[in-house]
Short mmCIF file of C-alpha atoms in Angstrom, two decimals:
data_model
loop_
_atom_site.label_atom_id
_atom_site.label_comp_id
_atom_site.label_asym_id
_atom_site.label_seq_id
_atom_site.Cartn_x
_atom_site.Cartn_y
_atom_site.Cartn_z
CA UNK V 1 7.42 40.35 105.95
CA UNK V 2 4.05 38.94 104.93
CA UNK V 3 1.80 42.00 104.27
CA UNK V 4 -1.18 40.03 105.51
CA UNK V 5 -3.15 42.69 107.39
CA UNK V 6 -5.38 45.25 105.70
CA UNK V 7 -3.72 48.22 107.35
CA UNK V 8 -0.26 47.10 106.18
CA UNK V 9 -1.45 46.76 102.60
CA UNK V 10 -3.19 50.13 102.80
CA UNK V 11 0.02 51.80 103.95
CA UNK V 12 2.00 50.25 101.08
CA UNK V 13 -0.69 51.14 98.53
CA UNK V 14 -0.70 54.80 99.59
CA UNK V 15 3.10 55.07 99.47
CA UNK V 16 3.50 53.34 96.07
CA UNK V 17 0.43 54.96 94.43
CA UNK V 18 1.65 58.46 95.36
CA UNK V 19 5.08 57.62 93.92
CA UNK V 20 3.60 56.24 90.66
CA UNK V 21 1.30 59.21 90.26
CA UNK V 22 4.15 61.67 90.70
CA UNK V 23 6.40 59.60 88.47
CA UNK V 24 3.84 59.90 85.65
CA UNK V 25 3.49 63.65 86.26
CA UNK V 26 7.28 64.01 86.24
CA UNK V 27 7.40 62.60 82.71
CA UNK V 28 4.76 64.98 81.43
CA UNK V 29 5.27 68.12 83.55
CA UNK V 30 8.55 69.97 83.93
CA UNK V 31 7.31 71.74 87.09
CA UNK V 32 7.17 68.50 89.07
CA UNK V 33 10.35 67.67 91.01
CA UNK V 34 11.69 64.34 92.17
CA UNK V 35 11.20 65.47 95.78
CA UNK V 36 7.44 65.64 95.07
CA UNK V 37 7.34 61.86 94.53
CA UNK V 38 7.45 61.11 98.24
CA UNK V 39 4.54 61.11 100.65
CA UNK V 40 4.85 62.82 104.00
CA UNK V 41 4.10 61.04 107.26
CA UNK V 42 1.29 63.49 108.01
CA UNK V 43 -0.23 63.09 104.55
CA UNK V 44 0.01 59.29 104.74
CA UNK V 45 -1.75 59.03 108.08
CA UNK V 46 -4.27 61.70 107.13
CA UNK V 47 -5.42 59.39 104.29
CA UNK V 48 -5.87 56.32 106.49
CA UNK V 49 -9.32 55.51 107.88
CA UNK V 50 -9.58 57.68 110.96
CA UNK V 51 -7.75 60.68 109.43
CA UNK V 52 -5.16 60.92 112.18
CA UNK V 53 -3.26 64.05 113.13
CA UNK V 54 -0.49 64.49 115.70
CA UNK V 55 0.29 67.23 118.16
CA UNK V 56 0.44 68.26 121.82
CA UNK V 57 -2.24 68.82 124.41
CA UNK V 58 -1.36 70.08 127.89
CA UNK V 59 2.30 69.43 127.06
CA UNK V 60 1.95 65.72 126.20
CA UNK V 61 2.28 64.06 122.80
CA UNK V 62 -1.05 62.79 121.56
CA UNK V 63 -2.91 62.04 118.35
CA UNK V 64 -6.38 62.99 117.24
CA UNK V 65 -8.82 60.72 115.40
CA UNK V 66 -11.05 62.85 113.19
CA UNK V 67 -14.26 60.80 113.18
CA UNK V 68 -17.46 62.47 114.30
CA UNK V 69 -19.94 60.23 116.10
CA UNK V 70 -21.39 62.95 118.34
CA UNK V 71 -24.71 62.82 116.54
CA UNK V 72 -25.20 59.20 117.58
CA UNK V 73 -24.23 60.02 121.17
CA UNK V 74 -26.45 63.04 121.73
CA UNK V 75 -29.38 60.89 122.81
CA UNK V 76 -27.33 59.18 125.54
CA UNK V 77 -27.69 61.15 128.79
CA UNK V 78 -25.30 59.19 130.97
CA UNK V 79 -21.85 60.78 130.65
CA UNK V 80 -19.91 57.62 131.60
CA UNK V 81 -21.90 55.48 129.17
CA UNK V 82 -21.34 58.02 126.42
CA UNK V 83 -17.60 58.00 127.10
CA UNK V 84 -17.52 54.18 127.13
CA UNK V 85 -19.30 53.93 123.76
CA UNK V 86 -17.06 56.59 122.25
CA UNK V 87 -13.88 54.83 123.46
CA UNK V 88 -15.08 51.48 122.09
CA UNK V 89 -15.89 53.13 118.77
CA UNK V 90 -12.43 54.62 118.42
CA UNK V 91 -10.48 51.60 119.73
CA UNK V 92 -10.10 49.80 116.31
CA UNK V 93 -8.72 53.01 114.80
CA UNK V 94 -6.24 53.39 117.62
CA UNK V 95 -5.11 49.79 117.10
CA UNK V 96 -4.69 50.36 113.36
CA UNK V 97 -2.69 53.50 113.97
CA UNK V 98 -0.21 51.82 116.32
CA UNK V 99 0.12 48.85 113.96
CA UNK V 100 0.73 51.18 110.99
CA UNK V 101 3.47 53.10 112.83
CA UNK V 102 5.28 49.92 113.86
CA UNK V 103 4.86 48.58 110.31
CA UNK V 104 6.38 51.77 108.86
CA UNK V 105 9.44 51.26 111.04
CA UNK V 106 9.69 47.65 109.87
CA UNK V 107 9.59 48.81 106.25
CA UNK V 108 12.53 51.11 106.91
CA UNK V 109 14.52 48.44 108.77
CA UNK V 110 14.00 46.03 105.84
CA UNK V 111 15.16 48.68 103.31
CA UNK V 112 11.72 48.83 101.67
CA UNK V 113 11.28 52.58 102.12
CA UNK V 114 13.58 55.59 102.16
CA UNK V 115 12.94 58.19 104.85
CA UNK V 116 14.11 61.72 104.02
CA UNK V 117 13.94 65.25 105.40
CA UNK V 118 13.63 64.02 108.97
CA UNK V 119 14.13 67.01 111.26
CA UNK V 120 13.18 65.19 114.51
CA UNK V 121 12.05 68.53 115.90
CA UNK V 122 9.19 67.96 118.32
CA UNK V 123 9.12 71.66 119.16
CA UNK V 124 7.23 72.13 115.88
CA UNK V 125 4.32 70.00 117.04
CA UNK V 126 1.09 71.98 116.71
CA UNK V 127 -1.20 72.19 119.73
CA UNK V 128 -4.63 70.57 119.95
CA UNK V 129 -5.69 72.78 122.86
CA UNK V 130 -9.12 74.25 122.25
CA UNK V 131 -9.87 71.95 119.33
CA UNK V 132 -12.61 69.32 119.11
CA UNK V 133 -11.92 65.66 118.50
CA UNK V 134 -11.04 62.36 120.13
CA UNK V 135 -7.62 62.84 121.71
CA UNK V 136 -5.49 59.87 122.73
CA UNK V 137 -2.31 60.38 124.72
CA UNK V 138 0.72 58.35 123.64
CA UNK V 139 1.70 56.18 126.58
CA UNK V 140 4.00 53.68 124.83
CA UNK V 141 7.56 55.04 124.82
CA UNK V 142 8.47 53.11 121.66
CA UNK V 143 5.42 54.44 119.77
CA UNK V 144 6.18 57.96 120.97
CA UNK V 145 9.77 57.62 119.74
CA UNK V 146 8.62 56.44 116.31
CA UNK V 147 6.03 59.22 115.98
CA UNK V 148 8.69 61.81 116.77
CA UNK V 149 11.08 60.12 114.32
CA UNK V 150 8.64 60.04 111.40
CA UNK V 151 6.54 63.12 112.12
CA UNK V 152 8.27 65.50 109.71
CA UNK V 153 9.56 62.85 107.31
CA UNK V 154 8.96 62.18 103.65
CA UNK V 155 8.70 58.56 102.54
CA UNK V 156 9.79 57.02 99.24
CA UNK V 157 9.26 53.37 98.22
CA UNK V 158 12.22 51.33 97.04
CA UNK V 159 12.08 49.28 93.83
CA UNK V 160 11.66 46.15 95.95
CA UNK V 161 8.53 47.50 97.62
CA UNK V 162 7.13 48.61 94.27
CA UNK V 163 7.75 45.14 92.88
CA UNK V 164 6.02 43.55 95.88
CA UNK V 165 3.03 45.86 95.33
CA UNK V 166 2.95 45.07 91.59
CA UNK V 167 3.01 41.34 92.40
CA UNK V 168 -0.03 41.68 94.71
CA UNK V 169 2.06 41.57 97.87
CA UNK V 170 3.84 38.31 97.04
CA UNK V 171 7.46 38.47 98.18
CA UNK V 172 10.25 36.87 96.15
CA UNK V 173 10.62 34.04 98.68
CA UNK V 174 6.90 33.29 98.52
CA UNK V 175 6.86 33.26 94.71
CA UNK V 176 9.94 30.99 94.66
CA UNK V 177 8.27 28.61 97.10
CA UNK V 178 5.12 28.42 94.92
CA UNK V 179 7.22 27.75 91.81
CA UNK V 180 9.16 24.99 93.56
CA UNK V 181 5.96 23.41 94.83
CA UNK V 182 4.46 23.49 91.33
CA UNK V 183 7.59 21.93 89.81
CA UNK V 184 7.58 19.21 92.50
CA UNK V 185 3.99 18.27 91.70
CA UNK V 186 4.79 18.12 87.99
CA UNK V 187 7.71 15.79 88.72
CA UNK V 188 5.40 13.55 90.81
CA UNK V 189 2.80 13.42 88.01
CA UNK V 190 5.49 12.54 85.44
CA UNK V 191 6.78 9.73 87.69
CA UNK V 192 3.24 8.35 88.08
CA UNK V 193 2.69 8.41 84.31
CA UNK V 194 5.96 6.56 83.74
CA UNK V 195 4.85 3.96 86.30
CA UNK V 196 1.52 3.38 84.52
CA UNK V 197 3.25 3.09 81.16
CA UNK V 198 5.58 0.48 82.63
CA UNK V 199 2.59 -1.58 83.83
CA UNK V 200 0.78 -1.59 80.48
CA UNK V 201 3.71 -1.65 78.11
CA UNK V 202 3.15 -5.29 77.04
CA UNK V 203 -0.52 -4.86 76.15
CA UNK V 204 -0.99 -1.22 75.12
CA UNK V 205 2.04 -0.38 72.95
CA UNK V 206 4.97 -2.18 71.36
CA UNK V 207 8.45 -2.14 72.82
CA UNK V 208 9.88 0.50 70.46
CA UNK V 209 7.06 2.94 71.19
CA UNK V 210 7.40 2.26 74.89
CA UNK V 211 11.14 3.02 74.89
CA UNK V 212 10.56 6.30 73.02
CA UNK V 213 7.92 7.42 75.48
CA UNK V 214 10.06 6.44 78.46
CA UNK V 215 13.06 8.33 77.09
CA UNK V 216 11.01 11.49 76.57
CA UNK V 217 9.38 11.27 79.98
CA UNK V 218 12.71 10.71 81.72
CA UNK V 219 14.16 13.67 79.83
CA UNK V 220 11.29 15.89 81.00
CA UNK V 221 11.65 14.62 84.54
CA UNK V 222 15.40 15.33 84.51
CA UNK V 223 14.86 18.88 83.25
CA UNK V 224 12.32 19.52 85.95
CA UNK V 225 14.57 18.19 88.69
CA UNK V 226 17.54 20.19 87.34
CA UNK V 227 15.42 23.33 87.36
CA UNK V 228 14.21 22.63 90.88
CA UNK V 229 17.76 21.96 92.08
CA UNK V 230 19.02 25.15 90.44
CA UNK V 231 16.33 27.27 92.09
CA UNK V 232 17.05 25.71 95.46
CA UNK V 233 20.77 26.49 95.09
CA UNK V 234 19.97 30.10 94.13
CA UNK V 235 17.72 30.46 97.17
CA UNK V 236 20.60 29.61 99.53
CA UNK V 237 22.14 32.69 101.26
#
């Protein structure tokens, strides 16, 4: 997992920040319980841009995006044009929502979150009938399944996800790759320096000095290569 998109990072930030806040309160307040350290699915998606909520309308699962743009649309008389502009306005939020739900499932599959208190009871869905808002019916069976799965869930981050967040979304593999690349460049620079010293040894320094420098440089180079080899071996599954 790369955590490249803004919505993915926002989801992780909300989960981990809620956990850290509750963890601090737990240390200072006896009335706070460990169960309070999780964030519910509804709370999480209510904090995302768009302030999503989930329910039923005319018997079908749908979600509502709580963004009011009616003031900007009042001057448009054509009903179809008004609907087109409204749909285009909400489209990025719909895309983010679907991406966030799929991402949440990926976090669980990669053991980066713990999902608890999942009742999977769609009969408890509240109805949107008679309410204002932009309603979007869920037409993707996989998305519908995930919404039903997470709807009444509480979400806790694992220590791995907290560590990724603390390291500014750099995974362990990515950090290891950067370290290996840095060590490789150092080894190359050391080899180049040794080469230059070999060229100028007769004119710049005497033989004894030259041998001392070469010994030290070769020792440094060996340590770097040993370290690089050791990290490569540890990275193997």
